[in-house]
Short mmCIF file of C-alpha atoms (C1' of nucleotides) in Angstrom, two decimals:
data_model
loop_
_atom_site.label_atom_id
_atom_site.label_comp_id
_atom_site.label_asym_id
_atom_site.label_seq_id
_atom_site.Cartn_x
_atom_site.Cartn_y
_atom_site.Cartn_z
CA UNK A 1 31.48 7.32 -34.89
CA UNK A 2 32.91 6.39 -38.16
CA UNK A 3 33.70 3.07 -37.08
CA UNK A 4 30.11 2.86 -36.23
CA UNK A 5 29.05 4.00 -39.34
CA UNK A 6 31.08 1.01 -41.17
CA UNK A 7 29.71 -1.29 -38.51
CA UNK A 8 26.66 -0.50 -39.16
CA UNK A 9 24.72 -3.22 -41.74
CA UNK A 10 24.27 -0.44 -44.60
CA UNK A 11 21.12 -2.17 -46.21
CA UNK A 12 19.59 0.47 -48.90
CA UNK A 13 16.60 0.73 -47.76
CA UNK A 14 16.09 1.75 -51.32
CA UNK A 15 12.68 0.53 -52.60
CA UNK A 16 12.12 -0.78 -56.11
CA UNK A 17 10.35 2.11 -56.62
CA UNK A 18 13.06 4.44 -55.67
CA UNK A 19 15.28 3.21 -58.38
CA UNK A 20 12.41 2.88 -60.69
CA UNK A 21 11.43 6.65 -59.85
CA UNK A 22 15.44 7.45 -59.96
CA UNK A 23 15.92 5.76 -63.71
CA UNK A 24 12.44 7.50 -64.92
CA UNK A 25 13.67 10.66 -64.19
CA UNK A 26 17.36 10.29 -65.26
CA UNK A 27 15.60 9.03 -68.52
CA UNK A 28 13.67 12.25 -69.20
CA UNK A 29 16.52 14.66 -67.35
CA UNK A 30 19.15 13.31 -70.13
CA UNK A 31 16.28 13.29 -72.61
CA UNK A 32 16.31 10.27 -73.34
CA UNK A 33 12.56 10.45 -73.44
CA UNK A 34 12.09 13.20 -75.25
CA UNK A 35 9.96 15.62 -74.39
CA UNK A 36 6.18 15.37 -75.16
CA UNK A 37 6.54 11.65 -75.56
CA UNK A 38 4.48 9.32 -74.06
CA UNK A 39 5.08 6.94 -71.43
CA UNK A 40 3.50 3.91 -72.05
CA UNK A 41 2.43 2.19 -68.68
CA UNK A 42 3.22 -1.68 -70.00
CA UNK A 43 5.86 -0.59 -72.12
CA UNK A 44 7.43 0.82 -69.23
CA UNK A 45 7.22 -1.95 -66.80
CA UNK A 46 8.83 -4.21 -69.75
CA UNK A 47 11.38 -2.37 -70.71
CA UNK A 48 12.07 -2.01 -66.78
CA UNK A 49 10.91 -5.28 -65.57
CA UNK A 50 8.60 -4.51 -63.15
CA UNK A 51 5.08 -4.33 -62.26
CA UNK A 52 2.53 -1.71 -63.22
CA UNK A 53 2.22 -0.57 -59.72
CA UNK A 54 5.34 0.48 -59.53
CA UNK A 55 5.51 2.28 -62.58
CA UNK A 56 2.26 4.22 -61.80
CA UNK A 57 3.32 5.03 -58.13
CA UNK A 58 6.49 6.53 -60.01
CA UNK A 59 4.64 8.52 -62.46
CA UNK A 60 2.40 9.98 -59.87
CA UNK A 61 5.55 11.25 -58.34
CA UNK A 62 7.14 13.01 -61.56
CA UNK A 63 3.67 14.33 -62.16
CA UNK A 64 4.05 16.26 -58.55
CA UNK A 65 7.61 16.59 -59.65
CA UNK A 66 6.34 18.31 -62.99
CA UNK A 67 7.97 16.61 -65.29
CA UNK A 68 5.58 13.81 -66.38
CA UNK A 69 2.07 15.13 -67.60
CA UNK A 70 -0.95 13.42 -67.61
CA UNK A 71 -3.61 13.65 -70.55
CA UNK A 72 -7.15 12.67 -70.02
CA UNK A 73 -8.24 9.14 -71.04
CA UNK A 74 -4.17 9.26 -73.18
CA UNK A 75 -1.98 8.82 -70.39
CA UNK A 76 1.27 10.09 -69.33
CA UNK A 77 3.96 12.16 -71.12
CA UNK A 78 7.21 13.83 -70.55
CA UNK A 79 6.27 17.29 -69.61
CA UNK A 80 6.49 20.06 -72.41
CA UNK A 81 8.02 23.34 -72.10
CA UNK A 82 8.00 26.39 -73.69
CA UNK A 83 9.67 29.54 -73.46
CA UNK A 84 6.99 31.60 -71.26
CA UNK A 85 7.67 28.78 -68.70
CA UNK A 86 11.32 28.91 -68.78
CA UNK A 87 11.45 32.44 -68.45
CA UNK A 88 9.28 32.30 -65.24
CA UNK A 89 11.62 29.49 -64.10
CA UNK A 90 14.68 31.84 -64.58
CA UNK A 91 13.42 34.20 -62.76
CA UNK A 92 12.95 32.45 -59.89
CA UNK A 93 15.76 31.11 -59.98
CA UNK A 94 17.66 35.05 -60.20
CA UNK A 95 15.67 35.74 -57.10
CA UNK A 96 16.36 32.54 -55.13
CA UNK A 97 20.13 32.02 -55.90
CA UNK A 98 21.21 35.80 -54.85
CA UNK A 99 19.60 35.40 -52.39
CA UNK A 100 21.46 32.26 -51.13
CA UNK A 101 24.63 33.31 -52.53
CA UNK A 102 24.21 36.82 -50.38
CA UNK A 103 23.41 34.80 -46.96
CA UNK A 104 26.18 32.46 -47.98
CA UNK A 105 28.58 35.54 -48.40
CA UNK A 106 27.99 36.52 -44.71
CA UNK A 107 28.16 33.02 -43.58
CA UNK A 108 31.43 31.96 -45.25
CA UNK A 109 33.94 30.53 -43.26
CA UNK A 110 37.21 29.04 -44.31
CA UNK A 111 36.07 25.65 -44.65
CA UNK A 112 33.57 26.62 -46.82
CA UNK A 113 36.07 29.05 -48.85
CA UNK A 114 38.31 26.31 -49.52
CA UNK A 115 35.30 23.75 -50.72
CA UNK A 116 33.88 26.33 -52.84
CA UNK A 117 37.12 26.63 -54.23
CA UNK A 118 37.75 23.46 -55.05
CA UNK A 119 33.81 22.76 -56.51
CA UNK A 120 35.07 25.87 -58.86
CA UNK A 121 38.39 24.09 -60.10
CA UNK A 122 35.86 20.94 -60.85
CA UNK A 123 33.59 23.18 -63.05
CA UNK A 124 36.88 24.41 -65.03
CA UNK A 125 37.74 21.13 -65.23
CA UNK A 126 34.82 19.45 -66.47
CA UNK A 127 34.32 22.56 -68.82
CA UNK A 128 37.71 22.04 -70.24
CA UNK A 129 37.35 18.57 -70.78
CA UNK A 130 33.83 19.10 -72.50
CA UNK A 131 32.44 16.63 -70.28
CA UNK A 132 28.82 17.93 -70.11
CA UNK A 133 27.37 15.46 -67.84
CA UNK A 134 30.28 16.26 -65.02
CA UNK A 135 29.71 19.60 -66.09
CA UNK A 136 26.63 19.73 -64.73
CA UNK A 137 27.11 17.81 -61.69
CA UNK A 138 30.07 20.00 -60.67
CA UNK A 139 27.77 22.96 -61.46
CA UNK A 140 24.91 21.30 -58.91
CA UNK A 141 27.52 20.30 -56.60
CA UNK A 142 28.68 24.09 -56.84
CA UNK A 143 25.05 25.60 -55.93
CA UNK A 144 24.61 23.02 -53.50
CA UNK A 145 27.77 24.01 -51.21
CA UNK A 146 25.96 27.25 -51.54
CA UNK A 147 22.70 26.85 -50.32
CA UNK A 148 23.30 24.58 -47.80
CA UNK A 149 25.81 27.40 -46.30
CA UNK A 150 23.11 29.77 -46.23
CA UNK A 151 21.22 27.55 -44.77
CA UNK A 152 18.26 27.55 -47.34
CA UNK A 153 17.67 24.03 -47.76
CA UNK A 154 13.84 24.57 -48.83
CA UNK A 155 14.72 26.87 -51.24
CA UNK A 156 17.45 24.70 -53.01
CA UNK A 157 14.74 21.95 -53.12
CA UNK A 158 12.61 24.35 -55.10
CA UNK A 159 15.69 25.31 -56.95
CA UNK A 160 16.70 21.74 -58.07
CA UNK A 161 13.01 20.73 -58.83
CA UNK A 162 12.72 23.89 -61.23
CA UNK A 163 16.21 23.04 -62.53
CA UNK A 164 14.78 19.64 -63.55
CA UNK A 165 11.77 21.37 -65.77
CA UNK A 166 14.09 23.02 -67.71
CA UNK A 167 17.06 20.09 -67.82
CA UNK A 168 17.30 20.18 -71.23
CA UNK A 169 18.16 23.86 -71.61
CA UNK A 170 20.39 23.84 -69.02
CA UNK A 171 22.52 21.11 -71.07
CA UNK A 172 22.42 23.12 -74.14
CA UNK A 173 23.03 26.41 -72.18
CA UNK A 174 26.30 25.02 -70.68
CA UNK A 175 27.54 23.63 -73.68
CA UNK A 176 27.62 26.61 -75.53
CA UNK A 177 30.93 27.93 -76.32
CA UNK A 178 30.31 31.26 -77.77
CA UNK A 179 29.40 32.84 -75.01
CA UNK A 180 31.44 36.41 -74.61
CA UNK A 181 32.56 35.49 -71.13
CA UNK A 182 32.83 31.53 -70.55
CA UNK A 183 30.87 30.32 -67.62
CA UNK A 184 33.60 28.97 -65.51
CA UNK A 185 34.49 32.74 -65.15
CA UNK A 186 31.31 33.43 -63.93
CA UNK A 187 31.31 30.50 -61.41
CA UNK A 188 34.92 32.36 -60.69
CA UNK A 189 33.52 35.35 -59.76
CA UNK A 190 30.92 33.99 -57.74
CA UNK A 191 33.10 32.38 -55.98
CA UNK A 192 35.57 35.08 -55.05
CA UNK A 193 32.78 37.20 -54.29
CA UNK A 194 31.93 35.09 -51.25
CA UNK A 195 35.76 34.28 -50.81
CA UNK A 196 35.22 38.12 -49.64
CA UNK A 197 32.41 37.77 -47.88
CA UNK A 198 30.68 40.22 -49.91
CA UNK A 199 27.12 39.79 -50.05
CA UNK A 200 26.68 42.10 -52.42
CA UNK A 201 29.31 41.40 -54.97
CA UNK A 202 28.19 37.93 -54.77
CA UNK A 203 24.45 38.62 -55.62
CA UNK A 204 25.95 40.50 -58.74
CA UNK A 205 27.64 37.73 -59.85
CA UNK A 206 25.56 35.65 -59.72
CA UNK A 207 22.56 38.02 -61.62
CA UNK A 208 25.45 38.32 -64.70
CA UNK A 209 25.80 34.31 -64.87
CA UNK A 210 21.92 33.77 -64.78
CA UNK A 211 21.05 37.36 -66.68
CA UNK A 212 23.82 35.49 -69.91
CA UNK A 213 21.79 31.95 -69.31
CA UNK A 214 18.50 33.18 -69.56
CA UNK A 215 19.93 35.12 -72.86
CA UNK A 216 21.25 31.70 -74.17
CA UNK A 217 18.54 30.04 -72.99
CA UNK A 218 15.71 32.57 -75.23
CA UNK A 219 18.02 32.24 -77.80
CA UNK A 220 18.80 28.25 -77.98
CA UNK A 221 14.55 27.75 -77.27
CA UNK A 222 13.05 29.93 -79.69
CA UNK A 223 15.12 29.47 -83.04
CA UNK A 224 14.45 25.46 -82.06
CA UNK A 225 10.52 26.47 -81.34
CA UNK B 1 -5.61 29.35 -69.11
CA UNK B 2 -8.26 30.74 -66.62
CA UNK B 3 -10.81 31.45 -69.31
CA UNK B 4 -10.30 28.32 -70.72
CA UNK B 5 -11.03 26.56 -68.01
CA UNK B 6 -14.02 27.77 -67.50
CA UNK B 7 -15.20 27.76 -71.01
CA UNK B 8 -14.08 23.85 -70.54
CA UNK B 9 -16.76 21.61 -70.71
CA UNK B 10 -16.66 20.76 -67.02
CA UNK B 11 -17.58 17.02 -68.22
CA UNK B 12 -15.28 15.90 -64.95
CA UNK B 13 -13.29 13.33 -66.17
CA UNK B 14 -12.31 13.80 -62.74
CA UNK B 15 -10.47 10.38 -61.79
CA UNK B 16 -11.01 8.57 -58.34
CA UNK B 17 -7.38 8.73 -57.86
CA UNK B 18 -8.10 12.65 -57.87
CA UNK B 19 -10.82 12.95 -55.79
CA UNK B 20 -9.17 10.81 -53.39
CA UNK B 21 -6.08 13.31 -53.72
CA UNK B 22 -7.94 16.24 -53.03
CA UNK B 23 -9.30 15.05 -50.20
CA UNK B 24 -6.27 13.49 -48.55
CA UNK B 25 -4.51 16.85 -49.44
CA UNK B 26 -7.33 18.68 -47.44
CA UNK B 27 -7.23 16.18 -44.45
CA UNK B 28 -4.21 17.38 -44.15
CA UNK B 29 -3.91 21.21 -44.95
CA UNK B 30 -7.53 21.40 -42.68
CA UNK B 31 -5.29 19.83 -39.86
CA UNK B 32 -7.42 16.35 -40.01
CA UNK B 33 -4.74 14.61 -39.99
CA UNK B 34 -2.64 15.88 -37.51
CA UNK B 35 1.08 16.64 -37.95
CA UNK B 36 3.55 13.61 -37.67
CA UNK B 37 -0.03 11.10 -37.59
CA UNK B 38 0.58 7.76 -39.18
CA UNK B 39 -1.69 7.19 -42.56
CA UNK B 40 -2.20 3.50 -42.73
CA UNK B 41 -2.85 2.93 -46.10
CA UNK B 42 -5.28 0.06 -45.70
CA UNK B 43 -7.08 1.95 -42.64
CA UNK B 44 -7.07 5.00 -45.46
CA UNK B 45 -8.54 2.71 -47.61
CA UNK B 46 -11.28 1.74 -45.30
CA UNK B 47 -12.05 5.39 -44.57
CA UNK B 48 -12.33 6.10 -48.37
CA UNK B 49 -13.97 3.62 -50.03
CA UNK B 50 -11.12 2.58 -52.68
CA UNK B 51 -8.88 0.13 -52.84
CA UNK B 52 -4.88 0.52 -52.09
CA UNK B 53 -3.99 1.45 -55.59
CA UNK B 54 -5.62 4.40 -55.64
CA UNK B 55 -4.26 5.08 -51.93
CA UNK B 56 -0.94 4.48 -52.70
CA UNK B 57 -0.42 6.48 -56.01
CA UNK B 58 -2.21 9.51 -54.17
CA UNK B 59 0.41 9.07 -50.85
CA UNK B 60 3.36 9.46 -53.55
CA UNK B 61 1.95 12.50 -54.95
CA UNK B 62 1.44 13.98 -51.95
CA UNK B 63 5.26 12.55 -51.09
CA UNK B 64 6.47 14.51 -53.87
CA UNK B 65 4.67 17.85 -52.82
CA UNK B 66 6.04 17.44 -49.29
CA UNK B 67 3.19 16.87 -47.24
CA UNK B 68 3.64 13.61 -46.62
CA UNK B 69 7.06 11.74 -45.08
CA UNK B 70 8.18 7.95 -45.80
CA UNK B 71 9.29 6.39 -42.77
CA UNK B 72 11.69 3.63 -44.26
CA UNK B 73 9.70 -0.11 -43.17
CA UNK B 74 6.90 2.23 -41.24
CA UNK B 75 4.82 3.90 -43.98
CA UNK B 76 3.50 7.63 -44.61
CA UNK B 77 3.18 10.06 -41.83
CA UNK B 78 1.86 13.48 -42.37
CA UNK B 79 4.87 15.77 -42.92
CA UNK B 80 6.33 17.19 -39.97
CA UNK B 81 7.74 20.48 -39.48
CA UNK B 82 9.61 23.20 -37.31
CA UNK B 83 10.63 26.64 -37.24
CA UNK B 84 13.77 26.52 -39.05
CA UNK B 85 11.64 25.86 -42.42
CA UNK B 86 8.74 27.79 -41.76
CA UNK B 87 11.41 30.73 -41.47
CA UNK B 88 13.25 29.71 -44.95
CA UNK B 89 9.24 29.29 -46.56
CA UNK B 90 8.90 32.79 -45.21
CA UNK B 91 11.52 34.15 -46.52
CA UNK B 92 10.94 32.08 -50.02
CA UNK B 93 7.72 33.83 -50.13
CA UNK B 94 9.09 37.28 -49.31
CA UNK B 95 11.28 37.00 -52.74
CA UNK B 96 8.09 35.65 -54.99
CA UNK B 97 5.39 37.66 -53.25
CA UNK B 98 7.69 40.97 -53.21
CA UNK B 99 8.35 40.52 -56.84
CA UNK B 100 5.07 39.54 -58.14
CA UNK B 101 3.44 42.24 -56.69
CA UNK B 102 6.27 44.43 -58.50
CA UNK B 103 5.32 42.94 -61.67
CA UNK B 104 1.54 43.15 -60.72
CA UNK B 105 1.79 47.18 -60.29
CA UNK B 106 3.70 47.92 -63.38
CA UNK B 107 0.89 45.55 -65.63
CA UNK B 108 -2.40 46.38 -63.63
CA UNK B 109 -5.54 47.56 -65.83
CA UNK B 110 -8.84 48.58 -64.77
CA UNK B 111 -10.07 45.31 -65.02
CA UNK B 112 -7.64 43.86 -62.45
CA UNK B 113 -8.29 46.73 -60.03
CA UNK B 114 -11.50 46.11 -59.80
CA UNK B 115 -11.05 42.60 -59.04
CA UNK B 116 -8.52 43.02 -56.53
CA UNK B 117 -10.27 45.93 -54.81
CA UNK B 118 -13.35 43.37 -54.31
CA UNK B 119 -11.03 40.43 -53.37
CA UNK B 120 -10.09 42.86 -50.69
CA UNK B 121 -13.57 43.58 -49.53
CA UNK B 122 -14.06 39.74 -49.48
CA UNK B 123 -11.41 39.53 -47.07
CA UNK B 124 -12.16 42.31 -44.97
CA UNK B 125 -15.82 40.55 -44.57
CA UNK B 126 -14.15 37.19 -44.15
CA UNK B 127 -11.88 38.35 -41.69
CA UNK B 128 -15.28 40.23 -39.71
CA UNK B 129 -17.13 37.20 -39.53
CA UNK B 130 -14.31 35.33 -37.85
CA UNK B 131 -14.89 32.83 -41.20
CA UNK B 132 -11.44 31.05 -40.73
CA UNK B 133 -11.94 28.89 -43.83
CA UNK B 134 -13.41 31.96 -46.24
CA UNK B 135 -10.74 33.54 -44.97
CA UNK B 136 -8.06 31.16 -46.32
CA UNK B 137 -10.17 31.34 -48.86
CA UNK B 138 -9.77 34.75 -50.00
CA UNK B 139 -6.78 35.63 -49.04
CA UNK B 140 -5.38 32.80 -51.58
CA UNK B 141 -8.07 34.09 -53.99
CA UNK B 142 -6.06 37.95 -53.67
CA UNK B 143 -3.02 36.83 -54.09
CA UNK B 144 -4.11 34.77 -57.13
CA UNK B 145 -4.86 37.13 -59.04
CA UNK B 146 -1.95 39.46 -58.07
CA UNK B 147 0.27 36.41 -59.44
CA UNK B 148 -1.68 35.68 -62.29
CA UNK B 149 -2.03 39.26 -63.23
CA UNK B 150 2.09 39.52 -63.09
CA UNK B 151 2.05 36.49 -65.38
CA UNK B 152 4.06 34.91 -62.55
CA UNK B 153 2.38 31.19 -62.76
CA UNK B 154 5.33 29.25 -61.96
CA UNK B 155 6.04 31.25 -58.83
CA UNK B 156 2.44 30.79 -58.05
CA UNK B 157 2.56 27.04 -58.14
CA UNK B 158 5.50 27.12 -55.75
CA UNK B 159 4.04 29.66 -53.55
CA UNK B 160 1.04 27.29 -53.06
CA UNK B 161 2.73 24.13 -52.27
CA UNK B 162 5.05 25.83 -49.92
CA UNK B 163 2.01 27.46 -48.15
CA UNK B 164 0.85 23.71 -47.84
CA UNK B 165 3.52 23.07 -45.59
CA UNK B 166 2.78 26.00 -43.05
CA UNK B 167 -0.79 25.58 -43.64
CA UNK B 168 -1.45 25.33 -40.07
CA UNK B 169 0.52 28.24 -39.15
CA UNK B 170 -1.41 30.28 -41.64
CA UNK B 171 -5.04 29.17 -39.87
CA UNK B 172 -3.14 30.36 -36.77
CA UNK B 173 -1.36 33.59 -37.87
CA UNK B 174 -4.81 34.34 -39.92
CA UNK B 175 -6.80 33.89 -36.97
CA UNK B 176 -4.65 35.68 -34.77
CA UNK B 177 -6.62 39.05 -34.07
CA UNK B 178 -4.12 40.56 -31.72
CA UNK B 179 -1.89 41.81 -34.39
CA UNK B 180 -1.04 45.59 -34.14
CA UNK B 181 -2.66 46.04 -37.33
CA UNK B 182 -4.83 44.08 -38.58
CA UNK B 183 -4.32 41.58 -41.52
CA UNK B 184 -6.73 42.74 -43.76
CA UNK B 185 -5.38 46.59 -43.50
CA UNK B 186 -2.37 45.05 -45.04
CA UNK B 187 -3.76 43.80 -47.68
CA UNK B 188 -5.66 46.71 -48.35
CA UNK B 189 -2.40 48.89 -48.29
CA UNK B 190 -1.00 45.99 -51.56
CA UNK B 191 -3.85 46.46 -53.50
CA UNK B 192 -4.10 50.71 -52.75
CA UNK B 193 -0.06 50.10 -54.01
CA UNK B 194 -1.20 48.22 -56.84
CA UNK B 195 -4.05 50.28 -57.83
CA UNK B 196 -1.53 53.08 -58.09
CA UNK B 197 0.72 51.35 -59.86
CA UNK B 198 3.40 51.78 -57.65
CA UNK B 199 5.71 48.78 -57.65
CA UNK B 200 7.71 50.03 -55.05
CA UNK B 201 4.88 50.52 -52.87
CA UNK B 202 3.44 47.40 -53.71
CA UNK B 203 6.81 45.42 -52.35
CA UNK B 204 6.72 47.54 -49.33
CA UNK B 205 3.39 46.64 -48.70
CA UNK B 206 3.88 42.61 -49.05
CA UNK B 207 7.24 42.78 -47.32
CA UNK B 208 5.40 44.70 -44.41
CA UNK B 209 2.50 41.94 -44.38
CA UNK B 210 4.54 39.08 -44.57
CA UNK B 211 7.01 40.55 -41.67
CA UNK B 212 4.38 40.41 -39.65
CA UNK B 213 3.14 37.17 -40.56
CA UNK B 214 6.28 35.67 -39.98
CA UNK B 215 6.61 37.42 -36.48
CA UNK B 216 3.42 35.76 -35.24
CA UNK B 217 4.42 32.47 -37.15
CA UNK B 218 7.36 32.64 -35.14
CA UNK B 219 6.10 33.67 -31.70
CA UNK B 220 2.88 30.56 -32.17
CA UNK B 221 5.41 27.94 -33.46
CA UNK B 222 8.01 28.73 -31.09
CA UNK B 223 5.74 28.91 -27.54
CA UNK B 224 3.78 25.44 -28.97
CA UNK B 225 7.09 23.54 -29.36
"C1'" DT C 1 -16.77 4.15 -104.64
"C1'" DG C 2 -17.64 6.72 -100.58
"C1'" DC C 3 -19.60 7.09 -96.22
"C1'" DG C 4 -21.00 5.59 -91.88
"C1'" DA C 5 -21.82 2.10 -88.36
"C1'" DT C 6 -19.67 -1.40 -85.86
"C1'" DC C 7 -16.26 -4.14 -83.82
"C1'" DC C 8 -11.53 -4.69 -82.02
"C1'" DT C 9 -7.62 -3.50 -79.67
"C1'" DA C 10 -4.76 -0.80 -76.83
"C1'" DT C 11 -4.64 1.69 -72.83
"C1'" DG C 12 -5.66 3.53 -68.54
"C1'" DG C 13 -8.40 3.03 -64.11
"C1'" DT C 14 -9.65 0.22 -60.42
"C1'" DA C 15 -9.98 -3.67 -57.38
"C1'" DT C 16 -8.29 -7.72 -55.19
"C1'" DA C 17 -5.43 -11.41 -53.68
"C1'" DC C 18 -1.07 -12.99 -52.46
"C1'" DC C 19 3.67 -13.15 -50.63
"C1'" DA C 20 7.98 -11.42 -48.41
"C1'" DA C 21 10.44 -8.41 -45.36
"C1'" DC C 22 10.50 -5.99 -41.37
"C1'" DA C 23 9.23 -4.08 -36.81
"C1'" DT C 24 6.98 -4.45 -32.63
"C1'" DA C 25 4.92 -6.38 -28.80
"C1'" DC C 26 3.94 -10.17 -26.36
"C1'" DC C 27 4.74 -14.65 -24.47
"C1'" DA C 28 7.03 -18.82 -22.96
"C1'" DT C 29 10.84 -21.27 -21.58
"C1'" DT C 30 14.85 -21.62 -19.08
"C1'" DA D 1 14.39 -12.11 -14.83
"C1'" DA D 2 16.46 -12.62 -19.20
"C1'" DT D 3 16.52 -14.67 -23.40
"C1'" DG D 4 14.55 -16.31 -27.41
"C1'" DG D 5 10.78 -17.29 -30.16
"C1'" DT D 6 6.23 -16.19 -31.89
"C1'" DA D 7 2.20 -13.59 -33.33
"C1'" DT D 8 0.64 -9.65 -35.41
"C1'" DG D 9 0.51 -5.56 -38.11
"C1'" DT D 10 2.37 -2.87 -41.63
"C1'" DT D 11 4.55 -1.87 -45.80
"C1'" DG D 12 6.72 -3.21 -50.28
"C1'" DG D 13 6.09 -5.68 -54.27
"C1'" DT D 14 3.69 -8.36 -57.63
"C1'" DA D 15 0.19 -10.54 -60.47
"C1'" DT D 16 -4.14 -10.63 -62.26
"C1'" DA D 17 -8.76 -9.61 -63.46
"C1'" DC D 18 -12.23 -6.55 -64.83
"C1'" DC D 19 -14.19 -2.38 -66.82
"C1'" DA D 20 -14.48 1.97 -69.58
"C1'" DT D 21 -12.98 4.55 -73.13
"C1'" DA D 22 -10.61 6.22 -77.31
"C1'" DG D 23 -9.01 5.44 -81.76
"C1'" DG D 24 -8.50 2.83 -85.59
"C1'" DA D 25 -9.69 -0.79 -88.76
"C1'" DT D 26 -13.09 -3.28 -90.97
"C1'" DC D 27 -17.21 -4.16 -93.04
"C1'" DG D 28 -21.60 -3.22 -95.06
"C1'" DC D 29 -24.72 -0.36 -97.27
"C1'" DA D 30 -26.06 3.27 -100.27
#
DNA sequence: TGCGATCCTATGGTATACCAACATACCATT
DNA sequence: AATGGTATGTTGGTATACCATAGGATCGCA
């Protein structure tokens, strides 16, 4: 099978407008457009090279995505946020996650254990290092064993999509230093707790790590609002 | 936000790429375009009126909102789907529905009450005409309010594009009259809950509903595959 | 000098034509 | 009959043209 796989002529199928869509949103994600800036449709194909079409079907995409908006007879912009949204997002995001990390608990088997394990070591790596951007993808990575365990694929969609609204905090959130107990810990925790295969534990665990971020998070958004 | 958009001077600088939107999205939540069909973009054009711009950046959007699939070198098919995501939608919806319905009870005034005592009688004389689409209808129109009403507009967003997806299960679990009891008794038993301000009650009373939505989902999607 | 009308430009919205790549089905030759 | 080529249909990608509108700059008039 794997021999088959090499074998096999591995042509990306991957459109213009898949990378165009992939670079748009990395731009905004990083904030590299910042947020409430407009995206100029010409601007964008020349700074891109390519063709308006393109760059519109792309737009229409982060506008379903929510992260471009689009004013009337103005154009698009990088989506705005505010704190009422962010809280909402949160939220979700409490109620979604436990609820993975619970089903995940029951499901754990050893391979899992020991990959969950090893996506925790990567967090305390990255965070050690100070590497945001690897903190984050271990962090993703991290969730992503997670929800695929528990089998809630749709909900990790919905999960990553609401993650991407509020990609900005979440960079400032896991930089932060001062917090009492360092995140890594909590990612610890989490991860022992379904090391146990205890639902319970696990949704607790998780609540404290999101319950601290959403503190962070109200804190870091309104003294900048 | 409602308010305002009412008070909005409904001047609709509604664009053709919009309309066109809407109406592919219905096409498809109505079951016009049947699941897994091929939309030929130029065929969609035809049937439209508009040219393949507008076509395409309406096919991404609905890409993004998952009611559409890219075939690599084929084109856009209307979204496909089976049991194993209706289940995690269900269950997505159990979370949001449960705890906006919470939220609902503890915040609900007068005001509120009476609407969602007479979104209730709307449903109760949708659902004893046999008016499939008023039924929809008002059913989304209750649940609208109970999510606006808890603030929860996020949560509301997602619960509406995941109820795309099942939308055909919902026509058939909302049409199904052989359920023990009936469909609009729940929903009578939420908004009693609500009335009372009993969030405990309230989550009961969705978790109850939904249960036996899912059941029926289950039971249709399962003996039609 | 100040105000308003007017024109210009930038931008988005839409339509159309064209080409290349790819898949599929069909057909012809061997 | 099997192979190979061909025709067709579809998408992906691009370029271009045209129009409508918004916002600003300019100009003229009071």
């Amino acid at each position: 099978m794997d021999q088959l796989d090499d074998l096999k002529i591995t042509q990306p199928p991957q459109t213009l407008r898949e990378i165009v869509l992939d670079r748009m949103r990395n731009a905004i994600l990083s904030g590299r457009f910042a947020s409430g800036e407009r995206l100029v449709e010409r601007t964008l194909c020349d700074q891109l090279g390519v063709s308006r079409s393109v760059v519109r079907e792309a737009i229409r995409y982060l506008e379903a995505e929510g992260l471009v908006e689009i004013m009337p007879n103005k154009g698009p912009m990088v989506a705005r946020m505010d704190w009422a949204q962010a809280e909402q997002i949160y939220e979700i995001r409490q109620l979604l996650e436990q609820n993975a990390a619970a089903a995940c608990a029951i499901k754990a088997d050893a391979s899992l254990k020991q990959k969950l394990t090893a996506a925790t070591k990567a967090i305390e790596a990255a965070s050690a290092a100070h590497e945001n951007p690897a903190l984050i993808a271990a962090t993703t990575e991290f969730y992503e064993l997670i929800f695929t365990a528990a089998g809630h694929h749709i909900a990790w969609e919905v999960v990553q999509r609401l993650n991407g609204r509020i990609s900005r905090l979440r960079l400032l959130t896991l930089a932060t230093t001062d917090r009492r107990v360092p995140g890594p810990l909590r990612m610890a925790q989490i991860c022992a707790a379904i090391c146990a295969n205890d639902p319970d534990a696990a949704a607790q665990a998780v609540f404290d790590h999101l319950e601290e971020a959403t503190k962070i998070a109200r804190r870091l958004l309104k003294e900048t609002a």
